[in-house]
mmCIF file of N, CA and C in Angstrom:
data_model
loop_
_atom_site.group_PDB
_atom_site.id
_atom_site.type_symbol
_atom_site.label_atom_id
_atom_site.label_comp_id
_atom_site.label_asym_id
_atom_site.label_seq_id
_atom_site.Cartn_x
_atom_site.Cartn_y
_atom_site.Cartn_z
ATOM 1 N N MET A 1 -167.853 168.622 184.537
ATOM 2 C CA MET A 1 -167.587 167.986 183.249
ATOM 3 C C MET A 1 -166.879 169.009 182.353
ATOM 4 N N ASN A 2 -165.820 168.558 181.704
ATOM 5 C CA ASN A 2 -165.095 169.510 180.862
ATOM 6 C C ASN A 2 -165.877 169.790 179.575
ATOM 7 N N PRO A 3 -165.612 170.944 178.952
ATOM 8 C CA PRO A 3 -166.380 171.355 177.760
ATOM 9 C C PRO A 3 -166.274 170.376 176.584
ATOM 10 N N ARG A 4 -165.125 169.750 176.397
ATOM 11 C CA ARG A 4 -164.969 168.800 175.279
ATOM 12 C C ARG A 4 -165.883 167.595 175.474
ATOM 13 N N THR A 5 -165.928 167.081 176.689
ATOM 14 C CA THR A 5 -166.801 165.946 176.987
ATOM 15 C C THR A 5 -168.255 166.354 176.846
ATOM 16 N N LYS A 6 -168.587 167.527 177.336
ATOM 17 C CA LYS A 6 -169.969 168.024 177.230
ATOM 18 C C LYS A 6 -170.379 168.186 175.760
ATOM 19 N N ASN A 7 -169.489 168.742 174.938
ATOM 20 C CA ASN A 7 -169.768 168.869 173.494
ATOM 21 C C ASN A 7 -170.032 167.503 172.877
ATOM 22 N N TRP A 8 -169.167 166.540 173.198
ATOM 23 C CA TRP A 8 -169.289 165.213 172.608
ATOM 24 C C TRP A 8 -170.589 164.550 173.045
ATOM 25 N N LEU A 9 -170.892 164.612 174.328
ATOM 26 C CA LEU A 9 -172.121 163.986 174.830
ATOM 27 C C LEU A 9 -173.371 164.663 174.276
ATOM 28 N N THR A 10 -173.335 165.979 174.141
ATOM 29 C CA THR A 10 -174.469 166.690 173.541
ATOM 30 C C THR A 10 -174.679 166.234 172.099
ATOM 31 N N ALA A 11 -173.591 166.169 171.340
ATOM 32 C CA ALA A 11 -173.687 165.712 169.951
ATOM 33 C C ALA A 11 -174.166 164.264 169.892
ATOM 34 N N TYR A 12 -173.725 163.449 170.831
ATOM 35 C CA TYR A 12 -174.148 162.051 170.869
ATOM 36 C C TYR A 12 -175.651 161.948 171.094
ATOM 37 N N VAL A 13 -176.166 162.664 172.072
ATOM 38 C CA VAL A 13 -177.596 162.591 172.392
ATOM 39 C C VAL A 13 -178.433 163.098 171.216
ATOM 40 N N VAL A 14 -178.039 164.234 170.642
ATOM 41 C CA VAL A 14 -178.791 164.777 169.498
ATOM 42 C C VAL A 14 -178.750 163.797 168.329
ATOM 43 N N SER A 15 -177.573 163.266 168.030
ATOM 44 C CA SER A 15 -177.443 162.297 166.930
ATOM 45 C C SER A 15 -178.256 161.040 167.199
ATOM 46 N N ALA A 16 -178.236 160.560 168.428
ATOM 47 C CA ALA A 16 -178.973 159.339 168.780
ATOM 48 C C ALA A 16 -180.471 159.522 168.588
ATOM 49 N N VAL A 17 -180.995 160.659 169.002
ATOM 50 C CA VAL A 17 -182.433 160.914 168.851
ATOM 51 C C VAL A 17 -182.805 160.992 167.371
ATOM 52 N N ILE A 18 -182.024 161.748 166.609
ATOM 53 C CA ILE A 18 -182.314 161.886 165.175
ATOM 54 C C ILE A 18 -182.209 160.527 164.481
ATOM 55 N N PHE A 19 -181.147 159.783 164.788
ATOM 56 C CA PHE A 19 -180.967 158.479 164.152
ATOM 57 C C PHE A 19 -182.084 157.516 164.541
ATOM 58 N N ALA A 20 -182.497 157.533 165.794
ATOM 59 C CA ALA A 20 -183.575 156.632 166.233
ATOM 60 C C ALA A 20 -184.855 156.901 165.455
ATOM 61 N N VAL A 21 -185.226 158.163 165.323
ATOM 62 C CA VAL A 21 -186.448 158.518 164.590
ATOM 63 C C VAL A 21 -186.318 158.110 163.127
ATOM 64 N N LEU A 22 -185.196 158.457 162.524
ATOM 65 C CA LEU A 22 -184.972 158.142 161.112
ATOM 66 C C LEU A 22 -184.927 156.640 160.868
ATOM 67 N N ASP A 23 -184.223 155.908 161.725
ATOM 68 C CA ASP A 23 -184.070 154.477 161.517
ATOM 69 C C ASP A 23 -185.367 153.712 161.777
ATOM 70 N N VAL A 24 -186.160 154.147 162.739
ATOM 71 C CA VAL A 24 -187.462 153.496 162.966
ATOM 72 C C VAL A 24 -188.346 153.669 161.732
ATOM 73 N N ALA A 25 -188.353 154.870 161.178
ATOM 74 C CA ALA A 25 -189.138 155.097 159.949
ATOM 75 C C ALA A 25 -188.616 154.199 158.824
ATOM 76 N N TRP A 26 -187.311 154.133 158.664
ATOM 77 C CA TRP A 26 -186.702 153.281 157.637
ATOM 78 C C TRP A 26 -187.077 151.816 157.828
ATOM 79 N N ILE A 27 -186.945 151.347 159.058
ATOM 80 C CA ILE A 27 -187.233 149.937 159.344
ATOM 81 C C ILE A 27 -188.694 149.617 159.056
ATOM 82 N N LEU A 28 -189.588 150.466 159.521
ATOM 83 C CA LEU A 28 -191.017 150.201 159.333
ATOM 84 C C LEU A 28 -191.461 150.324 157.874
ATOM 85 N N LEU A 29 -190.949 151.315 157.179
ATOM 86 C CA LEU A 29 -191.430 151.585 155.824
ATOM 87 C C LEU A 29 -190.673 150.840 154.721
ATOM 88 N N VAL A 30 -189.389 150.565 154.936
ATOM 89 C CA VAL A 30 -188.584 149.975 153.861
ATOM 90 C C VAL A 30 -187.958 148.644 154.270
ATOM 91 N N ALA A 31 -187.194 148.649 155.344
ATOM 92 C CA ALA A 31 -186.391 147.466 155.682
ATOM 93 C C ALA A 31 -187.242 146.244 156.012
ATOM 94 N N ASN A 32 -188.224 146.389 156.886
ATOM 95 C CA ASN A 32 -189.043 145.213 157.233
ATOM 96 C C ASN A 32 -189.724 144.591 156.020
ATOM 97 N N PRO A 33 -190.416 145.390 155.204
ATOM 98 C CA PRO A 33 -191.025 144.767 154.017
ATOM 99 C C PRO A 33 -189.986 144.135 153.077
ATOM 100 N N LEU A 34 -188.863 144.814 152.887
ATOM 101 C CA LEU A 34 -187.823 144.275 152.011
ATOM 102 C C LEU A 34 -187.241 142.991 152.590
ATOM 103 N N TYR A 35 -186.914 143.012 153.876
ATOM 104 C CA TYR A 35 -186.344 141.825 154.507
ATOM 105 C C TYR A 35 -187.338 140.663 154.488
ATOM 106 N N GLN A 36 -188.584 140.928 154.794
ATOM 107 C CA GLN A 36 -189.584 139.852 154.782
ATOM 108 C C GLN A 36 -189.670 139.228 153.396
ATOM 109 N N ASN A 37 -189.663 140.059 152.383
ATOM 110 C CA ASN A 37 -189.778 139.574 151.013
ATOM 111 C C ASN A 37 -188.520 138.856 150.536
ATOM 112 N N GLN A 38 -187.358 139.381 150.889
ATOM 113 C CA GLN A 38 -186.102 138.874 150.323
ATOM 114 C C GLN A 38 -185.386 137.843 151.200
ATOM 115 N N ILE A 39 -185.439 138.010 152.525
ATOM 116 C CA ILE A 39 -184.685 137.116 153.407
ATOM 117 C C ILE A 39 -185.532 136.660 154.603
ATOM 118 N N GLY A 40 -186.821 136.557 154.387
ATOM 119 C CA GLY A 40 -187.727 136.189 155.476
ATOM 120 C C GLY A 40 -187.322 134.928 156.215
ATOM 121 N N GLY A 41 -186.786 133.961 155.519
ATOM 122 C CA GLY A 41 -186.382 132.704 156.152
ATOM 123 C C GLY A 41 -185.175 132.838 157.064
ATOM 124 N N LEU A 42 -184.420 133.903 156.922
ATOM 125 C CA LEU A 42 -183.245 134.120 157.757
ATOM 126 C C LEU A 42 -183.563 134.914 159.028
ATOM 127 N N LEU A 43 -184.736 135.538 159.068
ATOM 128 C CA LEU A 43 -185.074 136.437 160.171
ATOM 129 C C LEU A 43 -185.551 135.686 161.407
ATOM 130 N N ALA A 44 -185.128 136.178 162.553
ATOM 131 C CA ALA A 44 -185.626 135.652 163.820
ATOM 132 C C ALA A 44 -187.070 136.123 163.994
ATOM 133 N N PRO A 45 -187.889 135.352 164.705
ATOM 134 C CA PRO A 45 -189.277 135.774 164.917
ATOM 135 C C PRO A 45 -189.378 137.090 165.680
ATOM 136 N N LYS A 46 -188.361 137.378 166.495
ATOM 137 C CA LYS A 46 -188.356 138.599 167.295
ATOM 138 C C LYS A 46 -186.919 139.111 167.343
ATOM 139 N N ALA A 47 -186.741 140.425 167.220
ATOM 140 C CA ALA A 47 -185.400 141.003 167.279
ATOM 141 C C ALA A 47 -184.796 140.816 168.668
ATOM 142 N N ASN A 48 -183.485 140.680 168.720
ATOM 143 C CA ASN A 48 -182.758 140.569 169.972
ATOM 144 C C ASN A 48 -182.539 141.984 170.498
ATOM 145 N N LEU A 49 -183.265 142.360 171.549
ATOM 146 C CA LEU A 49 -183.234 143.729 172.066
ATOM 147 C C LEU A 49 -181.831 144.133 172.535
ATOM 148 N N ALA A 50 -181.139 143.260 173.231
ATOM 149 C CA ALA A 50 -179.786 143.582 173.708
ATOM 150 C C ALA A 50 -178.855 143.861 172.528
ATOM 151 N N GLY A 51 -178.932 143.041 171.505
ATOM 152 C CA GLY A 51 -178.101 143.249 170.318
ATOM 153 C C GLY A 51 -178.432 144.563 169.624
ATOM 154 N N ALA A 52 -179.717 144.884 169.533
ATOM 155 C CA ALA A 52 -180.133 146.138 168.897
ATOM 156 C C ALA A 52 -179.638 147.342 169.685
ATOM 157 N N VAL A 53 -179.796 147.305 170.995
ATOM 158 C CA VAL A 53 -179.347 148.426 171.832
ATOM 159 C C VAL A 53 -177.836 148.608 171.713
ATOM 160 N N LEU A 54 -177.084 147.509 171.780
ATOM 161 C CA LEU A 54 -175.632 147.603 171.629
ATOM 162 C C LEU A 54 -175.240 148.177 170.271
ATOM 163 N N PHE A 55 -175.930 147.748 169.224
ATOM 164 C CA PHE A 55 -175.648 148.303 167.899
ATOM 165 C C PHE A 55 -175.819 149.813 167.917
ATOM 166 N N TYR A 56 -176.956 150.297 168.399
ATOM 167 C CA TYR A 56 -177.228 151.739 168.368
ATOM 168 C C TYR A 56 -176.240 152.519 169.225
ATOM 169 N N VAL A 57 -175.908 152.028 170.404
ATOM 170 C CA VAL A 57 -174.961 152.726 171.281
ATOM 171 C C VAL A 57 -173.601 152.856 170.598
ATOM 172 N N ILE A 58 -173.119 151.758 170.035
ATOM 173 C CA ILE A 58 -171.803 151.757 169.396
ATOM 174 C C ILE A 58 -171.829 152.531 168.075
ATOM 175 N N PHE A 59 -172.849 152.309 167.266
ATOM 176 C CA PHE A 59 -172.918 152.937 165.953
ATOM 177 C C PHE A 59 -173.009 154.453 166.052
ATOM 178 N N VAL A 60 -173.833 154.943 166.955
ATOM 179 C CA VAL A 60 -173.962 156.400 167.112
ATOM 180 C C VAL A 60 -172.632 156.994 167.583
ATOM 181 N N ALA A 61 -171.917 156.293 168.448
ATOM 182 C CA ALA A 61 -170.601 156.785 168.885
ATOM 183 C C ALA A 61 -169.663 156.933 167.684
ATOM 184 N N GLY A 62 -169.670 155.967 166.795
ATOM 185 C CA GLY A 62 -168.842 156.054 165.592
ATOM 186 C C GLY A 62 -169.272 157.192 164.690
ATOM 187 N N MET A 63 -170.565 157.368 164.537
ATOM 188 C CA MET A 63 -171.081 158.441 163.690
ATOM 189 C C MET A 63 -170.668 159.808 164.245
ATOM 190 N N VAL A 64 -170.746 159.966 165.549
ATOM 191 C CA VAL A 64 -170.348 161.233 166.168
ATOM 192 C C VAL A 64 -168.840 161.438 165.995
ATOM 193 N N HIS A 65 -168.060 160.389 166.215
ATOM 194 C CA HIS A 65 -166.609 160.507 166.120
ATOM 195 C C HIS A 65 -166.142 160.822 164.699
ATOM 196 N N TYR A 66 -166.653 160.088 163.715
ATOM 197 C CA TYR A 66 -166.181 160.239 162.338
ATOM 198 C C TYR A 66 -166.971 161.250 161.506
ATOM 199 N N GLY A 67 -168.169 161.581 161.935
ATOM 200 C CA GLY A 67 -168.990 162.505 161.165
ATOM 201 C C GLY A 67 -169.160 163.845 161.848
ATOM 202 N N VAL A 68 -169.872 163.868 162.930
ATOM 203 C CA VAL A 68 -170.207 165.125 163.608
ATOM 204 C C VAL A 68 -168.953 165.834 164.104
ATOM 205 N N ARG A 69 -168.029 165.098 164.682
ATOM 206 C CA ARG A 69 -166.763 165.646 165.190
ATOM 207 C C ARG A 69 -166.990 166.921 166.002
ATOM 208 N N PRO A 70 -167.670 166.810 167.137
ATOM 209 C CA PRO A 70 -168.066 167.996 167.891
ATOM 210 C C PRO A 70 -166.919 168.834 168.439
ATOM 211 N N ASN A 71 -165.733 168.282 168.522
ATOM 212 C CA ASN A 71 -164.605 169.052 169.044
ATOM 213 C C ASN A 71 -163.601 169.436 167.970
ATOM 214 N N THR A 72 -164.089 169.503 166.730
ATOM 215 C CA THR A 72 -163.268 169.938 165.602
ATOM 216 C C THR A 72 -163.956 171.144 164.959
ATOM 217 N N PRO A 73 -163.775 172.330 165.551
ATOM 218 C CA PRO A 73 -164.520 173.501 165.084
ATOM 219 C C PRO A 73 -164.183 173.933 163.666
ATOM 220 N N ASP A 74 -163.006 173.589 163.168
ATOM 221 C CA ASP A 74 -162.642 174.010 161.818
ATOM 222 C C ASP A 74 -163.181 173.076 160.733
ATOM 223 N N ALA A 75 -163.830 171.976 161.117
ATOM 224 C CA ALA A 75 -164.414 171.070 160.120
ATOM 225 C C ALA A 75 -165.655 171.709 159.508
ATOM 226 N N SER A 76 -165.733 171.685 158.198
ATOM 227 C CA SER A 76 -166.915 172.225 157.515
ATOM 228 C C SER A 76 -168.047 171.194 157.564
ATOM 229 N N VAL A 77 -169.244 171.640 157.274
ATOM 230 C CA VAL A 77 -170.379 170.712 157.208
ATOM 231 C C VAL A 77 -170.105 169.654 156.139
ATOM 232 N N ARG A 78 -169.527 170.050 155.037
ATOM 233 C CA ARG A 78 -169.205 169.098 153.967
ATOM 234 C C ARG A 78 -168.235 168.024 154.462
ATOM 235 N N GLN A 79 -167.217 168.417 155.203
ATOM 236 C CA GLN A 79 -166.265 167.443 155.734
ATOM 237 C C GLN A 79 -166.936 166.509 156.735
ATOM 238 N N ARG A 80 -167.801 167.042 157.570
ATOM 239 C CA ARG A 80 -168.505 166.234 158.555
ATOM 240 C C ARG A 80 -169.417 165.217 157.859
ATOM 241 N N VAL A 81 -170.187 165.690 156.886
ATOM 242 C CA VAL A 81 -171.119 164.804 156.181
ATOM 243 C C VAL A 81 -170.357 163.762 155.357
ATOM 244 N N THR A 82 -169.262 164.150 154.748
ATOM 245 C CA THR A 82 -168.453 163.192 153.990
ATOM 246 C C THR A 82 -167.893 162.112 154.909
ATOM 247 N N GLY A 83 -167.380 162.516 156.060
ATOM 248 C CA GLY A 83 -166.884 161.539 157.030
ATOM 249 C C GLY A 83 -167.978 160.592 157.488
ATOM 250 N N ALA A 84 -169.152 161.139 157.720
ATOM 251 C CA ALA A 84 -170.291 160.318 158.145
ATOM 252 C C ALA A 84 -170.726 159.364 157.039
ATOM 253 N N ALA A 85 -170.786 159.863 155.815
ATOM 254 C CA ALA A 85 -171.185 159.008 154.687
ATOM 255 C C ALA A 85 -170.216 157.845 154.528
ATOM 256 N N LEU A 86 -168.938 158.118 154.660
ATOM 257 C CA LEU A 86 -167.947 157.049 154.551
ATOM 258 C C LEU A 86 -168.066 156.063 155.707
ATOM 259 N N PHE A 87 -168.268 156.570 156.915
ATOM 260 C CA PHE A 87 -168.459 155.687 158.067
ATOM 261 C C PHE A 87 -169.672 154.777 157.835
ATOM 262 N N GLY A 88 -170.798 155.358 157.413
ATOM 263 C CA GLY A 88 -171.999 154.570 157.151
ATOM 264 C C GLY A 88 -171.803 153.565 156.032
ATOM 265 N N PHE A 89 -171.129 153.999 154.973
ATOM 266 C CA PHE A 89 -170.864 153.104 153.849
ATOM 267 C C PHE A 89 -170.030 151.900 154.302
ATOM 268 N N PHE A 90 -168.916 152.150 154.969
ATOM 269 C CA PHE A 90 -168.019 151.057 155.349
ATOM 270 C C PHE A 90 -168.633 150.136 156.399
ATOM 271 N N THR A 91 -169.342 150.691 157.362
ATOM 272 C CA THR A 91 -169.925 149.835 158.401
ATOM 273 C C THR A 91 -171.064 148.994 157.850
ATOM 274 N N TYR A 92 -171.953 149.602 157.086
ATOM 275 C CA TYR A 92 -173.055 148.827 156.529
ATOM 276 C C TYR A 92 -172.565 147.868 155.455
ATOM 277 N N ALA A 93 -171.521 148.249 154.711
ATOM 278 C CA ALA A 93 -170.955 147.333 153.719
ATOM 279 C C ALA A 93 -170.353 146.108 154.402
ATOM 280 N N THR A 94 -169.772 146.293 155.569
ATOM 281 C CA THR A 94 -169.205 145.157 156.306
ATOM 282 C C THR A 94 -170.283 144.128 156.603
ATOM 283 N N TRP A 95 -171.411 144.596 157.131
ATOM 284 C CA TRP A 95 -172.522 143.687 157.433
ATOM 285 C C TRP A 95 -173.100 143.083 156.158
ATOM 286 N N ALA A 96 -173.441 143.941 155.213
ATOM 287 C CA ALA A 96 -174.175 143.495 154.032
ATOM 288 C C ALA A 96 -173.342 142.572 153.142
ATOM 289 N N LEU A 97 -172.089 142.909 152.945
ATOM 290 C CA LEU A 97 -171.264 142.079 152.072
ATOM 291 C C LEU A 97 -170.831 140.788 152.756
ATOM 292 N N THR A 98 -170.726 140.810 154.076
ATOM 293 C CA THR A 98 -170.468 139.551 154.793
ATOM 294 C C THR A 98 -171.676 138.633 154.637
ATOM 295 N N GLY A 99 -172.880 139.179 154.812
ATOM 296 C CA GLY A 99 -174.090 138.380 154.604
ATOM 297 C C GLY A 99 -174.167 137.844 153.186
ATOM 298 N N PHE A 100 -173.848 138.687 152.230
ATOM 299 C CA PHE A 100 -173.872 138.287 150.829
ATOM 300 C C PHE A 100 -172.855 137.181 150.552
ATOM 301 N N ALA A 101 -171.719 137.259 151.234
ATOM 302 C CA ALA A 101 -170.648 136.285 151.007
ATOM 303 C C ALA A 101 -170.893 134.945 151.681
ATOM 304 N N VAL A 102 -171.514 134.933 152.855
ATOM 305 C CA VAL A 102 -171.555 133.686 153.627
ATOM 306 C C VAL A 102 -172.949 133.115 153.879
ATOM 307 N N LEU A 103 -173.994 133.866 153.640
ATOM 308 C CA LEU A 103 -175.338 133.345 153.889
ATOM 309 C C LEU A 103 -175.953 132.822 152.596
ATOM 310 N N LYS A 104 -176.561 131.692 152.709
ATOM 311 C CA LYS A 104 -177.202 131.084 151.545
ATOM 312 C C LYS A 104 -178.364 131.962 151.087
ATOM 313 N N ASP A 105 -178.400 132.248 149.801
ATOM 314 C CA ASP A 105 -179.485 133.004 149.181
ATOM 315 C C ASP A 105 -179.645 134.425 149.705
ATOM 316 N N PHE A 106 -178.571 135.030 150.180
ATOM 317 C CA PHE A 106 -178.634 136.428 150.603
ATOM 318 C C PHE A 106 -178.602 137.292 149.346
ATOM 319 N N PRO A 107 -179.663 138.052 149.070
ATOM 320 C CA PRO A 107 -179.756 138.761 147.789
ATOM 321 C C PRO A 107 -178.908 140.027 147.712
ATOM 322 N N ALA A 108 -178.388 140.271 146.543
ATOM 323 C CA ALA A 108 -177.617 141.486 146.292
ATOM 324 C C ALA A 108 -178.467 142.728 146.545
ATOM 325 N N LEU A 109 -179.766 142.661 146.269
ATOM 326 C CA LEU A 109 -180.651 143.803 146.497
ATOM 327 C C LEU A 109 -180.622 144.248 147.956
ATOM 328 N N VAL A 110 -180.646 143.300 148.876
ATOM 329 C CA VAL A 110 -180.598 143.637 150.299
ATOM 330 C C VAL A 110 -179.241 144.244 150.638
ATOM 331 N N ALA A 111 -178.177 143.667 150.117
ATOM 332 C CA ALA A 111 -176.838 144.185 150.398
ATOM 333 C C ALA A 111 -176.689 145.621 149.905
ATOM 334 N N VAL A 112 -177.066 145.865 148.672
ATOM 335 C CA VAL A 112 -176.920 147.208 148.094
ATOM 336 C C VAL A 112 -177.823 148.209 148.821
ATOM 337 N N THR A 113 -179.047 147.822 149.098
ATOM 338 C CA THR A 113 -179.977 148.709 149.796
ATOM 339 C C THR A 113 -179.431 149.085 151.176
ATOM 340 N N ASP A 114 -178.921 148.113 151.917
ATOM 341 C CA ASP A 114 -178.373 148.392 153.239
ATOM 342 C C ASP A 114 -177.156 149.309 153.169
ATOM 343 N N ILE A 115 -176.284 149.078 152.221
ATOM 344 C CA ILE A 115 -175.086 149.921 152.088
ATOM 345 C C ILE A 115 -175.480 151.362 151.789
ATOM 346 N N LEU A 116 -176.385 151.540 150.851
ATOM 347 C CA LEU A 116 -176.846 152.891 150.517
ATOM 348 C C LEU A 116 -177.528 153.545 151.710
ATOM 349 N N TRP A 117 -178.325 152.762 152.453
ATOM 350 C CA TRP A 117 -178.986 153.297 153.635
ATOM 351 C C TRP A 117 -177.961 153.736 154.676
ATOM 352 N N GLY A 118 -176.945 152.951 154.914
ATOM 353 C CA GLY A 118 -175.924 153.314 155.899
ATOM 354 C C GLY A 118 -175.272 154.650 155.580
ATOM 355 N N ALA A 119 -174.888 154.837 154.330
ATOM 356 C CA ALA A 119 -174.260 156.097 153.920
ATOM 357 C C ALA A 119 -175.242 157.255 154.018
ATOM 358 N N ALA A 120 -176.461 157.038 153.549
ATOM 359 C CA ALA A 120 -177.469 158.109 153.575
ATOM 360 C C ALA A 120 -177.880 158.470 154.999
ATOM 361 N N ALA A 121 -178.135 157.469 155.824
ATOM 362 C CA ALA A 121 -178.583 157.739 157.194
ATOM 363 C C ALA A 121 -177.523 158.516 157.966
ATOM 364 N N CYS A 122 -176.274 158.100 157.867
ATOM 365 C CA CYS A 122 -175.212 158.811 158.581
ATOM 366 C C CYS A 122 -175.063 160.246 158.070
ATOM 367 N N SER A 123 -175.196 160.430 156.777
ATOM 368 C CA SER A 123 -175.111 161.768 156.197
ATOM 369 C C SER A 123 -176.233 162.665 156.715
ATOM 370 N N ILE A 124 -177.440 162.152 156.695
ATOM 371 C CA ILE A 124 -178.601 162.930 157.141
ATOM 372 C C ILE A 124 -178.492 163.271 158.626
ATOM 373 N N VAL A 125 -178.154 162.283 159.432
ATOM 374 C CA VAL A 125 -178.055 162.513 160.880
ATOM 375 C C VAL A 125 -176.955 163.526 161.183
ATOM 376 N N THR A 126 -175.829 163.391 160.530
ATOM 377 C CA THR A 126 -174.726 164.321 160.772
ATOM 378 C C THR A 126 -175.086 165.722 160.315
ATOM 379 N N TRP A 127 -175.681 165.844 159.149
ATOM 380 C CA TRP A 127 -176.092 167.165 158.662
ATOM 381 C C TRP A 127 -177.083 167.806 159.633
ATOM 382 N N ALA A 128 -178.095 167.053 160.064
ATOM 383 C CA ALA A 128 -179.105 167.593 160.976
ATOM 384 C C ALA A 128 -178.491 167.952 162.332
ATOM 385 N N THR A 129 -177.617 167.102 162.839
ATOM 386 C CA THR A 129 -176.956 167.391 164.119
ATOM 387 C C THR A 129 -176.096 168.644 163.992
ATOM 388 N N ALA A 130 -175.340 168.746 162.906
ATOM 389 C CA ALA A 130 -174.497 169.924 162.691
ATOM 390 C C ALA A 130 -175.348 171.188 162.560
ATOM 391 N N ALA A 131 -176.482 171.081 161.917
ATOM 392 C CA ALA A 131 -177.361 172.241 161.776
ATOM 393 C C ALA A 131 -177.930 172.665 163.137
ATOM 394 N N LEU A 132 -178.360 171.698 163.918
ATOM 395 C CA LEU A 132 -178.924 172.012 165.233
ATOM 396 C C LEU A 132 -177.882 172.547 166.209
ATOM 397 N N LEU A 133 -176.653 172.057 166.088
ATOM 398 C CA LEU A 133 -175.594 172.435 167.033
ATOM 399 C C LEU A 133 -174.560 173.361 166.395
ATOM 400 N N ARG A 134 -174.930 174.072 165.345
ATOM 401 C CA ARG A 134 -173.949 174.830 164.563
ATOM 402 C C ARG A 134 -173.134 175.816 165.406
ATOM 403 N N ARG A 135 -173.744 176.496 166.341
ATOM 404 C CA ARG A 135 -172.991 177.440 167.170
ATOM 405 C C ARG A 135 -171.995 176.700 168.067
ATOM 406 N N ARG A 136 -172.432 175.612 168.643
ATOM 407 C CA ARG A 136 -171.565 174.821 169.537
ATOM 408 C C ARG A 136 -170.407 174.203 168.760
ATOM 409 N N LEU A 137 -170.669 173.732 167.529
ATOM 410 C CA LEU A 137 -169.636 173.067 166.744
ATOM 411 C C LEU A 137 -168.634 174.057 166.149
ATOM 412 N N ALA A 138 -169.039 175.316 166.019
ATOM 413 C CA ALA A 138 -168.184 176.313 165.361
ATOM 414 C C ALA A 138 -167.175 176.944 166.307
ATOM 415 N N ARG A 139 -167.280 176.701 167.585
ATOM 416 C CA ARG A 139 -166.310 177.299 168.508
ATOM 417 C C ARG A 139 -165.495 176.205 169.189
ATOM 418 N N PRO A 140 -164.250 176.516 169.428
ATOM 419 C CA PRO A 140 -163.400 175.518 170.088
ATOM 420 C C PRO A 140 -163.862 175.275 171.527
ATOM 421 N N ALA A 141 -163.805 174.038 171.931
ATOM 422 C CA ALA A 141 -164.128 173.709 173.326
ATOM 423 C C ALA A 141 -162.888 173.989 174.164
ATOM 424 N N ALA A 142 -163.089 174.590 175.306
ATOM 425 C CA ALA A 142 -161.961 174.856 176.196
ATOM 426 C C ALA A 142 -161.396 173.515 176.671
ATOM 427 N N ALA A 143 -160.111 173.472 176.823
ATOM 428 C CA ALA A 143 -159.471 172.208 177.221
ATOM 429 C C ALA A 143 -159.687 171.866 178.661
#
């Protein structure tokens, strides 16, 4: 495996683990109670596992690409976190504002909370991944 691919996959795995822990805490402590209270009638009785897994696989790839950027050694932590915050903002805004626009009684509180969470979660995960992999991210990967 070439070093660039290894760097990317390492960053992906680290980001995925951090995001999974962070997002489970978020879902259990904030999102579930908020969703039950605000949009309980829209929720399925049980989450679609395939849809959830696909979301996490794709979303973490985007976070690594636009935030962590494991093969861009000259990127500062600030640039990485800013890229991640923007990725989280735009992706979560797409979901939340679409729901707000087309679903009956979709509350602005849920939309705003989700958008803020997307930006914050991506920022935190990218910062933590960059901190854990700082030596690996600071050197160029051999081609």
